[in-house]
Amino acid sequence: MHIFETFKPENTLIRKYVSYYYLHVSDEQSEKNEYICYPHYNNTISLYKSHRFKYEQDHSIVQFDVESKPVQIYTPIRERPLKVTQTGAVFKIAIVFNPFGINQFSGASLLLPFNANFSFFEEQEIMLLFQTTEIQKLVGLFDSMLIKRYVKVENIYIEAALDLFRDNVTDISIDSLAEHKLGISRKHLNRLFHKYLDISPQKYRSIVRFRELMANKLSSNSDQSLSALSHQANYTDQSHFVKVCKLLTGASPAKFFNDGKVIGKEDTFWKFSQ
């Protein structure tokens, strides 16, 4: 049996903060999967049912162990590729949060770095989640568990900046964006981004642009030239995107798009080892 499904929250409030959930199940005991997740502006809580987990620099290692308890893993906004090695059977459920989304359910404004000792769900809740692979039930469980944790965290500057980046503001400098669009200093904006998102506004915008061009390339616009797509995403020119792509993925655009694979119905794009 092999399942990989992405699915959306049903609750309107949760949809504002959660991009999607996904379920990954494989009962192949001898299977070993290795793949690379590329930089993204979302963050994720991943639950594995019976696994041993180890994290090295930019490398997540997960091994099935029937005697092991469930693990909860928090993955923050990714500035670099993350390699994942999974050995043995897999039963994984994940929540993929929008930017500033997890803040609304974590009870704290300050986010942690990559954390393998994360504790978000209670043991009884995890047991309920792992009792089913039925999507409708999982949606209901996730939605209700998140609603229970919802505490509104607000910051008008972060929210306005995220809206500007999402709406693909022109190539305005971060200084001008902070001072003229938001009415604060760049230093203040930088502090807020590190406090609430654990990343600088410059790096965040770079990832947003990269993911926008990537989404357009992988969608119905795939017949457009890289030059046209670069212009749409507000890169100076194609060479600018090539440089950014190599910086964020370690590969040229041609190799990046050829080697990766879309998984599920959302923007999950992984490169699998041969």
Coordinates of C-alpha atoms in Angstrom, one line a residue:
M1 CA 0.0 0.0 0.0
H2 CA 1.3 3.5 -0.9
I3 CA -0.7 6.7 -0.2
F4 CA 0.3 10.3 -0.7
E5 CA -2.6 12.7 -0.5
T6 CA -2.8 16.4 0.1
F7 CA -6.1 17.9 1.4
K8 CA -7.4 21.2 2.6
P9 CA -8.9 22.3 5.9
E10 CA -12.7 22.7 5.9
N11 CA -12.9 25.3 8.6
T12 CA -12.8 28.8 7.2
L13 CA -10.7 30.2 10.0
I14 CA -8.2 27.3 9.7
R15 CA -7.9 27.8 6.0
K16 CA -6.6 31.3 6.6
Y17 CA -3.6 29.9 8.4
V18 CA -3.1 26.4 7.0
S19 CA -2.1 25.9 3.4
Y20 CA -2.9 22.1 3.4
Y21 CA -2.5 18.8 5.3
Y22 CA -1.0 15.7 3.8
L23 CA -0.9 12.0 4.5
H24 CA 2.0 9.7 3.5
V25 CA 1.6 6.0 4.1
S26 CA 3.8 3.1 2.8
D27 CA 3.8 -0.5 4.2
E28 CA 7.1 -1.5 2.5
Q29 CA 9.3 -2.6 5.3
S30 CA 12.4 -2.8 3.2
E31 CA 11.9 0.5 1.4
K32 CA 14.3 3.3 1.6
N33 CA 13.3 6.7 0.2
E34 CA 15.6 9.7 -0.1
Y35 CA 14.4 13.1 -1.4
I36 CA 15.2 16.8 -1.2
C37 CA 12.7 19.4 -0.1
Y38 CA 13.5 22.8 -1.5
P39 CA 13.3 26.3 0.1
H40 CA 9.8 27.4 1.0
Y41 CA 8.1 30.2 3.0
N42 CA 5.8 27.8 4.8
N43 CA 6.5 25.8 7.9
T44 CA 5.4 22.3 8.9
I45 CA 4.5 20.1 11.8
S46 CA 5.1 16.4 10.8
L47 CA 3.9 13.4 12.8
Y48 CA 5.4 9.9 12.3
K49 CA 3.7 7.0 14.0
S50 CA 6.5 4.6 15.0
H51 CA 9.9 5.9 14.1
R52 CA 13.3 6.8 15.4
F53 CA 14.4 10.2 14.3
K54 CA 17.7 12.0 13.9
Y55 CA 18.5 15.4 12.5
E56 CA 21.9 16.4 11.1
Q57 CA 22.7 19.7 9.3
D58 CA 20.0 20.0 6.6
H59 CA 19.3 16.2 6.8
S60 CA 16.3 14.6 8.4
I61 CA 16.7 10.8 9.0
V62 CA 13.6 8.8 9.9
Q63 CA 13.7 5.0 10.5
F64 CA 10.7 2.8 11.1
D65 CA 10.8 1.0 14.5
V66 CA 7.6 -0.7 15.7
E67 CA 8.7 -0.2 19.3
S68 CA 9.1 3.5 19.0
K69 CA 6.6 6.1 20.0
P70 CA 5.3 8.8 17.7
V71 CA 7.5 11.7 17.0
Q72 CA 6.5 15.3 16.3
I73 CA 8.9 17.4 14.2
Y74 CA 8.7 21.1 13.5
T75 CA 10.3 22.4 10.3
P76 CA 10.6 26.2 10.0
I77 CA 10.8 28.3 6.9
R78 CA 13.5 26.7 4.7
E79 CA 16.3 28.8 3.3
R80 CA 18.3 25.8 2.1
P81 CA 17.4 22.4 0.6
L82 CA 16.5 19.8 3.2
K83 CA 17.4 16.1 2.6
V84 CA 15.0 13.5 4.0
T85 CA 15.9 9.8 4.4
Q86 CA 13.1 7.5 5.2
T87 CA 13.8 3.8 5.9
G88 CA 11.1 1.1 6.3
A89 CA 7.4 1.6 6.6
V90 CA 6.0 5.1 6.8
F91 CA 2.9 6.5 8.4
K92 CA 3.3 10.3 8.3
I93 CA 0.7 13.1 8.7
A94 CA 1.7 16.8 8.3
I95 CA 0.3 20.3 8.6
V96 CA 1.7 22.8 6.2
F97 CA 1.1 26.3 7.6
N98 CA 1.0 29.6 5.8
P99 CA 3.4 32.3 6.8
F100 CA 2.5 33.7 10.3
G101 CA 0.1 30.7 10.5
I102 CA 1.7 28.5 13.2
N103 CA 2.0 31.5 15.4
Q104 CA -1.8 31.5 15.8
F105 CA -1.7 28.0 17.4
S106 CA 1.6 27.8 19.1
G107 CA 0.8 30.2 22.0
A108 CA 4.0 32.1 21.3
S109 CA 5.3 34.7 18.9
L110 CA 8.9 33.5 18.8
L111 CA 9.4 30.5 16.6
L112 CA 12.0 27.8 17.2
P113 CA 14.6 26.5 14.7
F114 CA 14.3 23.0 13.3
N115 CA 13.1 21.0 16.3
A116 CA 13.0 17.2 16.6
N117 CA 11.8 17.4 20.3
F118 CA 8.7 19.4 19.4
S119 CA 5.5 18.9 21.5
F120 CA 2.4 20.3 19.9
F121 CA -0.2 17.5 20.1
E122 CA -1.2 15.5 23.1
E123 CA -0.6 11.8 23.1
Q124 CA -4.3 11.0 23.0
E125 CA -4.7 13.3 20.0
I126 CA -1.9 11.6 18.1
M127 CA -3.4 8.2 18.8
L128 CA -6.7 9.4 17.3
L129 CA -5.0 10.8 14.2
F130 CA -3.1 7.5 13.5
Q131 CA -6.2 5.4 13.8
T132 CA -7.4 6.4 10.4
T133 CA -6.3 7.0 6.8
E134 CA -9.7 8.4 5.8
I135 CA -9.2 11.9 4.6
Q136 CA -12.5 13.3 5.7
K137 CA -11.9 12.1 9.3
L138 CA -8.4 13.5 9.3
V139 CA -9.6 16.9 8.1
G140 CA -12.2 16.9 10.9
L141 CA -9.7 15.9 13.6
F142 CA -7.0 18.4 12.5
D143 CA -9.5 21.2 12.2
S144 CA -10.9 20.6 15.6
M145 CA -7.5 20.2 17.3
L146 CA -6.3 23.5 15.8
I147 CA -9.4 25.4 16.7
K148 CA -8.9 24.3 20.3
R149 CA -5.4 25.9 20.2
Y150 CA -6.3 29.1 18.3
V151 CA -5.2 32.3 20.0
K152 CA -5.0 35.3 17.7
V153 CA -1.5 36.7 17.3
E154 CA -1.4 40.1 15.6
N155 CA 1.2 42.4 14.2
I156 CA 0.1 45.0 11.7
Y157 CA 3.6 45.4 10.2
I158 CA 4.2 41.7 9.6
E159 CA 0.8 41.2 8.1
A160 CA 1.1 44.2 5.8
A161 CA 4.6 43.1 4.7
L162 CA 3.4 39.6 4.0
D163 CA 0.5 40.9 1.9
L164 CA 2.9 43.1 -0.1
F165 CA 5.3 40.2 -0.8
R166 CA 2.4 37.9 -1.6
D167 CA 0.9 40.4 -4.1
N168 CA 4.3 40.6 -5.8
V169 CA 5.3 44.1 -5.0
T170 CA 7.8 45.6 -7.6
D171 CA 11.5 45.5 -7.0
I172 CA 11.3 48.1 -4.2
S173 CA 14.1 48.0 -1.7
I174 CA 13.5 46.6 1.7
D175 CA 14.4 50.1 3.1
S176 CA 11.8 51.8 1.0
L177 CA 9.2 49.1 1.7
A178 CA 9.7 49.5 5.4
E179 CA 9.8 53.3 5.5
H180 CA 7.4 54.3 2.7
K181 CA 4.9 51.4 2.7
L182 CA 4.9 50.5 6.4
G183 CA 6.2 53.6 8.2
I184 CA 8.9 51.9 10.2
S185 CA 12.7 51.5 9.9
R186 CA 14.3 48.6 8.1
K187 CA 15.9 47.6 11.4
H188 CA 12.5 47.4 13.1
L189 CA 11.1 45.4 10.2
N190 CA 14.1 43.0 10.4
R191 CA 13.6 42.5 14.1
L192 CA 9.9 41.7 13.6
F193 CA 10.6 39.2 10.8
H194 CA 13.2 37.4 13.0
K195 CA 10.8 37.4 16.0
Y196 CA 7.7 36.1 14.2
L197 CA 9.1 34.2 11.2
D198 CA 12.7 33.5 12.1
I199 CA 14.0 34.8 8.8
S200 CA 15.0 38.2 7.4
P201 CA 12.6 40.1 5.1
Q202 CA 15.2 40.0 2.3
K203 CA 15.5 36.2 2.4
Y204 CA 11.8 35.8 2.8
R205 CA 11.1 37.8 -0.3
S206 CA 13.7 35.9 -2.3
I207 CA 12.0 32.6 -1.4
V208 CA 8.5 34.0 -2.3
R209 CA 9.7 35.1 -5.7
F210 CA 11.4 31.8 -6.3
R211 CA 8.3 29.8 -5.4
E212 CA 6.1 32.0 -7.5
L213 CA 8.2 31.4 -10.7
M214 CA 8.4 27.8 -9.8
A215 CA 4.6 27.5 -9.5
N216 CA 4.1 29.2 -12.8
K217 CA 6.6 27.0 -14.5
L218 CA 5.0 23.9 -13.2
S219 CA 1.4 25.0 -14.0
S220 CA -0.4 25.7 -17.3
N221 CA 2.1 28.4 -18.0
S222 CA 4.9 25.9 -18.5
D223 CA 5.2 26.7 -22.2
Q224 CA 6.4 30.2 -21.3
S225 CA 10.0 31.0 -21.6
L226 CA 12.2 31.3 -18.5
S227 CA 12.8 34.9 -19.5
A228 CA 9.0 35.7 -19.5
L229 CA 8.5 33.9 -16.2
S230 CA 11.4 35.7 -14.6
H231 CA 9.9 39.0 -15.6
Q232 CA 6.5 38.1 -14.1
A233 CA 8.2 37.2 -10.8
N234 CA 10.0 40.6 -10.8
Y235 CA 13.5 39.3 -11.4
T236 CA 15.7 41.8 -13.1
D237 CA 16.2 39.3 -16.0
Q238 CA 16.6 35.6 -16.6
S239 CA 20.2 35.6 -15.4
H240 CA 19.1 37.0 -12.1
F241 CA 16.7 34.1 -11.6
V242 CA 19.4 31.6 -12.7
K243 CA 21.7 33.0 -10.0
V244 CA 19.0 32.8 -7.3
C245 CA 18.0 29.3 -8.4
K246 CA 21.6 28.1 -8.0
L247 CA 21.8 29.8 -4.6
L248 CA 18.6 28.3 -3.2
T249 CA 18.7 24.9 -4.8
G250 CA 22.3 24.2 -5.7
A251 CA 21.3 23.5 -9.3
S252 CA 20.6 25.4 -12.6
P253 CA 17.0 25.9 -13.5
A254 CA 17.0 23.3 -16.2
K255 CA 18.4 20.6 -13.8
F256 CA 16.2 21.8 -10.9
F257 CA 12.9 21.4 -12.9
N258 CA 14.0 18.2 -14.7
D259 CA 15.1 16.4 -11.5
G260 CA 12.1 17.4 -9.3
K261 CA 8.6 15.9 -9.1
V262 CA 5.3 17.3 -8.0
I263 CA 3.8 15.2 -5.3
G264 CA 0.1 15.5 -4.5
K265 CA -2.2 18.3 -5.6
E266 CA -0.4 21.3 -3.9
D267 CA 3.1 22.7 -4.3
T268 CA 5.0 19.8 -2.8
F269 CA 8.0 19.5 -5.2
W270 CA 10.7 17.0 -4.3
K271 CA 13.8 15.5 -5.9
F272 CA 14.0 11.8 -5.3
S273 CA 17.3 9.9 -5.3
Q274 CA 17.7 7.3 -7.9

